[in-house]
Structure formats: structure tokens, C-alpha cells
Coordinates of C-alpha atoms in Angstrom, one line a residue:
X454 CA 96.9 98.4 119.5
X455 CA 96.8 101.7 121.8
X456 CA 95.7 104.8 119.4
X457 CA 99.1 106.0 120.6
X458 CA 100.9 103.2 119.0
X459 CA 99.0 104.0 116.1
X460 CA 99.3 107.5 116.2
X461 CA 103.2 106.9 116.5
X462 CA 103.1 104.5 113.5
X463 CA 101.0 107.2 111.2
X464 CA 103.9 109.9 112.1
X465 CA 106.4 107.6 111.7
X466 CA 105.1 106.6 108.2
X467 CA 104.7 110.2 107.4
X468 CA 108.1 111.3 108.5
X469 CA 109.5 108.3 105.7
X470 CA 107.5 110.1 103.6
X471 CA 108.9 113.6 104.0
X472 CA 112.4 112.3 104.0
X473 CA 111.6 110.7 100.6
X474 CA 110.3 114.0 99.3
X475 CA 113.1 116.0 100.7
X476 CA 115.6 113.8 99.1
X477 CA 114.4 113.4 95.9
X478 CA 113.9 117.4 95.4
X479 CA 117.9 117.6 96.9
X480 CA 118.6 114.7 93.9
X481 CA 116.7 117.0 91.2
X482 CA 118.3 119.9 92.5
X483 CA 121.5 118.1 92.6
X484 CA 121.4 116.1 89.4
X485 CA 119.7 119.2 87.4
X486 CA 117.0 117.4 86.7
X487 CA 113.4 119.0 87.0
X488 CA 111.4 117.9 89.8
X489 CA 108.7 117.5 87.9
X490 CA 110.2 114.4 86.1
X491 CA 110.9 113.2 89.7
X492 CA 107.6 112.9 91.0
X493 CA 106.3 111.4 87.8
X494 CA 109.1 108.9 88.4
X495 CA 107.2 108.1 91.2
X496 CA 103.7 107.9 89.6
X497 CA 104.5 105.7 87.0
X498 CA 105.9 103.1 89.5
X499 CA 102.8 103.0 91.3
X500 CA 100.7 102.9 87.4
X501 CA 103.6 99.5 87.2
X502 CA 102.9 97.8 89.9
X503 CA 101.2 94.6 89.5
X504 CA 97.8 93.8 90.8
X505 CA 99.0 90.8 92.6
X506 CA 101.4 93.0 94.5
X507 CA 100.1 92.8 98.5
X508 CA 98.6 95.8 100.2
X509 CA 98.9 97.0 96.3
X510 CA 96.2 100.4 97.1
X511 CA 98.3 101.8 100.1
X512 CA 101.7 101.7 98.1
X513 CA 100.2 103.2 95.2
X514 CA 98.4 106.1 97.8
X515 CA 102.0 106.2 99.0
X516 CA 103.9 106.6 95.9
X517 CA 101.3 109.0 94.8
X518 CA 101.8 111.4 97.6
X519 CA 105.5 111.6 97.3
X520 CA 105.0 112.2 93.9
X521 CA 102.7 115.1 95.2
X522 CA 104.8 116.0 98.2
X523 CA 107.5 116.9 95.4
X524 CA 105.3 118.9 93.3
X525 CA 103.9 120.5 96.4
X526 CA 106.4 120.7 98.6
X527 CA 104.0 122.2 101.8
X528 CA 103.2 122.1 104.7
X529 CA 100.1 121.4 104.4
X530 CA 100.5 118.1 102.3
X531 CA 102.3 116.6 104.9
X532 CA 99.1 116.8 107.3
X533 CA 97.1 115.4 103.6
X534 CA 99.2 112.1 104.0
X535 CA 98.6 112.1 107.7
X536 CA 95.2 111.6 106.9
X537 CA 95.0 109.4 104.4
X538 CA 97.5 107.1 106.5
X539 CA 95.1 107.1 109.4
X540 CA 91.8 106.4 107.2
X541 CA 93.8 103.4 105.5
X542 CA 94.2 102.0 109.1
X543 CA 90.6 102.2 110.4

């Protein structure tokens, strides 16, 4: 794999996870339901997910920075996930 695949992978990864966070703080908005309870939605699946599950580390990192992303909601998170991604995948 070219570092540009993998570069395109990371930001394609990391665009699904914006998306996520921007639709879940629309459904809180739209649903009147605090955004806070959202992203702790998202914690405790990752706390519930068995240890059998495969690549079990990298969803929870995932559902963890949604969960972040919606209690954050910046800019600067977004590049946070980036990197993460990228150390998962050297």
C-alpha cells in the first residue's frame, strides 16, 4: 500500500467520523435530547463490546472519539482522530 492510499483511507475514515458526529448533534438537536447523553451513548457501546469482538481496540478508539467529537465539536479534534487513525495503521 502507497502512503497515498493510506493517506486516502485515514481521511476517508475520518470524514465517516465527522458525519457521525454531525448527525448525532442534528439528532440531539432534533430530538431535544442533550448531547451529552449522545456521546455517552457512544461510550457505553464501546465499555459493551465484547472482548472477543475483532479489531476490538480501534472500534472502541473510534466510538470514543465520536463520543468526543460530540462533546467537542472542533476543529481541532478532527485532526486528533487523524492521528490516532494513522498510528493504529503503522
Amino acid at each position: 500500500m502507497t502512503k497515498e492510499q493510506l493517506d486516502f483511507i485515514v481521511a476517508m475514515i475520518a470524514g465517516q467520523q465527522t458525519a457521525t458526529v454531525h448527525l448525532s448533534l442534528m439528532f440531539a438537536e432534533q430530538a431535544g435530547v442533550s448531547k451529552d447523553l449522545v456521546a455517552e451513548s457512544f461510550r457505553q457501546t464501546a465499555e459493551l463490546l465484547g472482548q472477543d469482538v475483532m479489531n476490538r481496540e480501534i472500534i472502541v478508539t473510534v466510538l470514543n472519539q465520536i463520543a468526543n467529537g460530540i462533546n467537542t465539536s472542533t476543529t481541532e479534534h478532527q485532526k486528533n482522530i487523524e492521528e490516532m487513525i494513522k498510528n493504529f495503521l503503522h
